Amino acid sequence: MMNKILTISIAAYNIEKYVNETLDSFVIPEVMDDIEIILVNDGSKDGTGKLARSYEAEYPNTFIIVDKENGGYGSTINTSVEIASGKYFKTVDGDDWVDRQGFIKLVEYLKRAETDIVVTNYSRVNDKTGKQIPTVFKIRRYETAFDFSEAYTGQELYMQSIAFKTDILKRIDFHITEHCFYTDIEYILRPMPYIKTISYLNQNVYMYRVAVNEQSMSVKGKRKHIDEQLLILKKMCGYYAKHSELMEDGKKKFFDVILSGMLKSHVTAILSLRVSTNAKKRLLEIERTVKKECPSVFKEAYRYKTLTALRRTNYALYSMGSISYKIYQGLLSLTGR
């Protein structure tokens, strides 16, 4: 039985540096009775668990701390969905936080919302410079229920912007891959065949920390976890192909946008590797696989200049592209981006 308005799932692994900032952002008297924060301590070896349990001790009606062996991001979502009691479900990474006023507005809206997905704005916050770059989703009417295919126009909706109806996650086959990175993509795609309605709230809620070298989306992170990224990309292309005939055009477009972005990310991960025959072979294999299994994803990826240039030259620009990408990333690093 649902007795909260919103469940927040926090994946926590060795985040003692950030955990106070993250959890403090939810200590908001106006909404604490309406939310539950499930922090899953995923086998941390530092002081993450001890710090988190102090919040559970002080606010037992709001914070739930679950200690378990390390299983990766997907395992924390699986754990949280199983015990969630909120009407809606949202994930927040352990080193991120929420904007106080935006979060209050979100909880207030969710009390009366009935759509399967609620979308909010978010900001990228550079960990080195503090600069904030907002992402704002423009829609003809906010706080209005739309059929998903009617309202979705190709926005890049990731976990930072989405809250799902919890009962949808509980009743579908929603087991997320464990011991693997990039399962945030699996998290947002698996419910999509079962989604019917969507609404947008014009509030900035999620504060997304970027420019952290350890992140999976940093160049270093993408190189380290390149095989896991490939695993999830192939798995979700297969999932898309399996469910495609049952989905309306708007849902197909969502898959195309998200998976083409992941394809582009994987290609740039390959370009970040040392120039070699094996690296080029990786590039050609994933391009052939996506083109065969998900041709609409392959086509959507033409919106990325890097992929367009590689394809139009029959990948003859691979070596030059790899060198150029490394130079570009070096310049970004020097500017603190």
Coordinates of C-alpha atoms in Angstrom, one line a residue, residues 75-321:
S75 CA 21.0 -3.5 -7.8
T76 CA 20.2 -0.4 -5.8
I77 CA 17.2 0.4 -8.0
N78 CA 16.0 -3.2 -7.8
T79 CA 16.3 -3.0 -4.0
S80 CA 14.5 0.3 -3.7
V81 CA 11.6 -0.6 -6.1
E82 CA 10.9 -3.7 -4.0
I83 CA 10.3 -1.7 -0.8
A84 CA 9.1 1.6 -2.2
S85 CA 5.9 2.9 -0.8
G86 CA 5.7 6.2 -2.7
K87 CA 3.1 7.0 -5.3
Y88 CA 6.0 8.1 -7.6
F89 CA 9.6 6.9 -7.8
K90 CA 12.7 8.9 -8.6
T91 CA 16.4 8.2 -8.5
V92 CA 19.1 10.5 -7.3
D93 CA 22.8 9.7 -7.6
G94 CA 24.7 9.7 -4.3
D95 CA 26.9 12.7 -5.3
D96 CA 24.0 14.8 -6.5
W97 CA 21.3 16.8 -4.7
V98 CA 17.9 18.5 -5.3
D99 CA 17.0 22.2 -5.4
R100 CA 14.9 22.9 -2.2
Q101 CA 12.2 25.1 -3.7
G102 CA 11.9 23.0 -6.9
F103 CA 11.6 19.8 -4.9
I104 CA 8.8 21.3 -2.7
K105 CA 6.9 22.2 -5.9
L106 CA 7.5 18.7 -7.3
V107 CA 6.0 17.0 -4.2
E108 CA 3.1 19.4 -4.2
Y109 CA 2.4 18.6 -7.8
L110 CA 2.7 14.8 -7.4
K111 CA 0.0 14.8 -4.8
R112 CA -2.5 15.6 -7.6
A113 CA -0.7 14.2 -10.6
E114 CA -1.9 10.9 -12.1
T115 CA 0.3 10.6 -15.2
D116 CA 2.7 7.7 -15.6
I117 CA 5.7 10.0 -16.0
V118 CA 6.3 13.5 -14.6
V119 CA 9.1 15.4 -16.1
T120 CA 11.0 18.3 -14.4
N121 CA 13.9 20.5 -15.4
Y122 CA 17.4 20.0 -14.0
S123 CA 20.8 21.7 -13.9
R124 CA 24.3 20.4 -14.6
V125 CA 26.7 21.8 -12.0
N126 CA 30.4 21.8 -12.7
D127 CA 32.2 20.2 -9.8
K128 CA 35.3 22.3 -10.4
T129 CA 33.8 25.7 -11.2
G130 CA 30.4 25.6 -9.7
K131 CA 28.9 26.8 -13.0
Q132 CA 25.3 25.7 -13.5
I133 CA 23.8 24.9 -16.9
P134 CA 20.0 24.4 -16.8
T135 CA 18.1 22.0 -19.0
V136 CA 14.5 23.3 -19.5
F137 CA 11.8 21.3 -21.2
K138 CA 9.4 23.4 -23.2
I139 CA 5.9 22.2 -23.6
R140 CA 2.7 23.9 -24.7
R141 CA 1.0 23.4 -21.3
Y142 CA 2.7 22.5 -18.0
E143 CA 1.0 20.5 -15.3
T144 CA -1.3 18.9 -17.9
A145 CA -1.8 15.3 -18.6
F146 CA -0.9 14.3 -22.2
D147 CA -0.8 11.0 -24.1
F148 CA 2.9 10.2 -24.2
S149 CA 3.1 10.1 -28.0
E150 CA 1.1 13.3 -28.3
A151 CA 3.5 15.3 -26.1
Y152 CA 6.9 13.7 -26.7
T153 CA 8.8 15.6 -29.3
G154 CA 12.3 14.2 -29.0
Q155 CA 13.6 15.6 -25.8
E156 CA 16.5 13.8 -24.1
L157 CA 14.7 12.7 -21.0
Y158 CA 17.1 11.0 -18.6
M159 CA 16.9 9.9 -15.0
Q160 CA 17.6 13.4 -13.8
S161 CA 14.3 14.6 -15.2
I162 CA 11.9 11.7 -14.7
A163 CA 9.6 10.5 -11.9
F164 CA 7.7 7.2 -12.7
K165 CA 4.5 6.0 -11.2
T166 CA 5.8 3.4 -8.7
D167 CA 3.1 0.8 -9.4
I168 CA 4.2 0.5 -13.0
L169 CA 7.7 -0.4 -11.9
K170 CA 6.4 -2.9 -9.5
R171 CA 4.1 -4.8 -11.9
I172 CA 6.3 -5.1 -14.9
D173 CA 9.4 -7.2 -15.5
F174 CA 11.8 -4.6 -14.0
H175 CA 14.9 -6.4 -12.9
I176 CA 17.8 -4.1 -13.8
T177 CA 21.2 -5.6 -14.7
E178 CA 23.5 -5.8 -11.7
H179 CA 27.3 -5.4 -11.4
C180 CA 27.3 -3.2 -14.4
F181 CA 27.6 0.5 -15.2
Y182 CA 25.2 2.5 -17.5
T183 CA 22.1 0.8 -16.2
D184 CA 20.5 4.2 -15.8
I185 CA 19.7 3.8 -19.5
E186 CA 18.1 0.5 -18.8
Y187 CA 16.1 2.1 -15.9
I188 CA 14.5 4.7 -18.1
L189 CA 13.8 2.5 -21.1
R190 CA 12.4 -0.7 -19.5
P191 CA 9.1 1.0 -18.4
M192 CA 8.6 2.8 -21.7
P193 CA 6.4 0.1 -23.5
Y194 CA 4.0 0.3 -20.5
I195 CA 3.8 4.1 -20.3
K196 CA 0.6 5.9 -21.5
T197 CA 0.6 9.4 -20.1
I198 CA 3.1 12.2 -19.3
S199 CA 3.1 15.6 -17.8
Y200 CA 5.7 18.4 -17.3
L201 CA 6.4 20.6 -14.3
N202 CA 8.3 23.8 -15.1
Q203 CA 10.5 23.6 -12.0
N204 CA 14.3 23.0 -11.7
V205 CA 14.6 20.0 -9.3
Y206 CA 17.7 17.9 -9.9
M207 CA 21.2 19.2 -9.4
Y208 CA 23.5 17.0 -11.5
R209 CA 27.2 17.1 -10.6
V210 CA 29.5 16.9 -13.6
A211 CA 33.3 17.1 -14.4
V212 CA 34.1 14.4 -11.8
N213 CA 36.9 12.2 -13.1
E214 CA 35.5 9.1 -11.5
Q215 CA 32.1 9.4 -13.2
S216 CA 31.1 6.7 -15.7
M217 CA 30.5 9.4 -18.3
S218 CA 33.9 11.0 -18.0
V219 CA 36.4 10.0 -20.7
K220 CA 38.4 8.0 -18.1
G221 CA 35.2 6.3 -16.9
K222 CA 34.0 5.5 -20.4
R223 CA 37.3 3.9 -21.3
K224 CA 37.4 1.8 -18.0
H225 CA 33.8 0.6 -18.5
I226 CA 33.6 0.4 -22.3
D227 CA 32.6 -3.3 -22.3
E228 CA 29.7 -2.7 -19.8
Q229 CA 28.5 0.2 -22.0
L230 CA 28.5 -2.1 -25.0
L231 CA 26.6 -4.8 -23.0
I232 CA 23.8 -2.4 -22.0
L233 CA 23.6 -0.8 -25.5
K234 CA 23.2 -4.2 -27.1
K235 CA 20.8 -5.4 -24.4
M236 CA 18.5 -2.4 -24.8
C237 CA 18.6 -2.5 -28.6
G238 CA 17.3 -6.1 -28.3
Y239 CA 14.7 -5.0 -25.8
Y240 CA 13.6 -2.2 -28.3
A241 CA 13.4 -4.7 -31.2
K242 CA 11.3 -7.1 -29.1
H243 CA 8.7 -4.5 -28.1
S244 CA 8.8 -2.2 -31.1
E245 CA 5.7 -3.5 -32.8
L246 CA 3.6 -2.8 -29.7
M247 CA 4.7 0.8 -29.3
E248 CA 3.3 4.0 -30.7
D249 CA 5.6 6.4 -32.7
G250 CA 6.3 8.6 -29.7
K251 CA 7.7 5.7 -27.7
K252 CA 9.8 4.6 -30.6
K253 CA 11.1 8.1 -30.9
F254 CA 12.1 8.0 -27.3
F255 CA 14.1 4.8 -27.8
D256 CA 15.7 6.2 -30.9
V257 CA 16.8 9.4 -29.1
I258 CA 18.2 7.7 -26.0
L259 CA 19.9 4.8 -27.7
S260 CA 21.4 7.0 -30.5
G261 CA 22.9 9.1 -27.7
M262 CA 24.3 6.0 -26.1
L263 CA 25.7 4.8 -29.4
K264 CA 27.4 8.2 -29.9
S265 CA 28.8 7.9 -26.3
H266 CA 30.2 4.5 -27.1
V267 CA 31.8 5.6 -30.3
T268 CA 33.5 8.5 -28.6
A269 CA 34.7 6.0 -25.9
I270 CA 36.3 4.0 -28.7
L271 CA 37.8 7.1 -30.2
S272 CA 39.4 7.8 -26.8
L273 CA 41.3 4.5 -26.9
R274 CA 44.7 4.2 -28.5
V275 CA 44.5 4.2 -32.3
S276 CA 44.6 0.5 -33.3
T277 CA 43.2 -2.1 -35.6
N278 CA 41.3 -3.6 -32.7
A279 CA 39.7 -0.3 -31.7
K280 CA 38.5 0.3 -35.3
K281 CA 37.2 -3.2 -35.4
R282 CA 35.1 -2.4 -32.2
L283 CA 33.8 0.7 -34.0
L284 CA 32.7 -1.1 -37.1
E285 CA 31.1 -4.0 -35.2
I286 CA 28.9 -1.8 -33.1
E287 CA 27.8 0.3 -36.0
R288 CA 26.9 -2.9 -38.0
T289 CA 25.0 -4.4 -35.1
V290 CA 22.9 -1.3 -34.4
K291 CA 22.2 -0.8 -38.1
K292 CA 21.0 -4.3 -38.4
E293 CA 19.0 -4.7 -35.2
C294 CA 17.7 -1.1 -34.7
P295 CA 17.9 0.8 -38.0
S296 CA 15.9 3.7 -36.7
V297 CA 18.5 4.2 -33.9
F298 CA 21.3 4.1 -36.5
K299 CA 19.4 6.7 -38.6
E300 CA 18.7 8.9 -35.5
A301 CA 22.5 8.9 -34.8
Y302 CA 23.1 11.0 -37.9
R303 CA 22.3 14.0 -35.8
Y304 CA 25.7 13.7 -34.3
K305 CA 28.5 15.2 -36.5
T306 CA 31.1 12.8 -35.4
L307 CA 29.1 9.8 -36.5
T308 CA 28.0 11.4 -39.7
A309 CA 31.6 12.2 -40.7
L310 CA 32.8 8.7 -39.9
R311 CA 30.0 7.1 -41.9
R312 CA 30.2 9.4 -44.9
T313 CA 33.9 8.6 -45.3
N314 CA 33.3 4.9 -44.8
Y315 CA 35.2 5.2 -41.5
A316 CA 38.4 6.3 -43.2
L317 CA 38.5 9.3 -40.8
Y318 CA 38.7 6.9 -37.8
S319 CA 42.4 7.7 -37.0
M320 CA 42.0 11.4 -37.5
G321 CA 38.8 11.4 -35.5

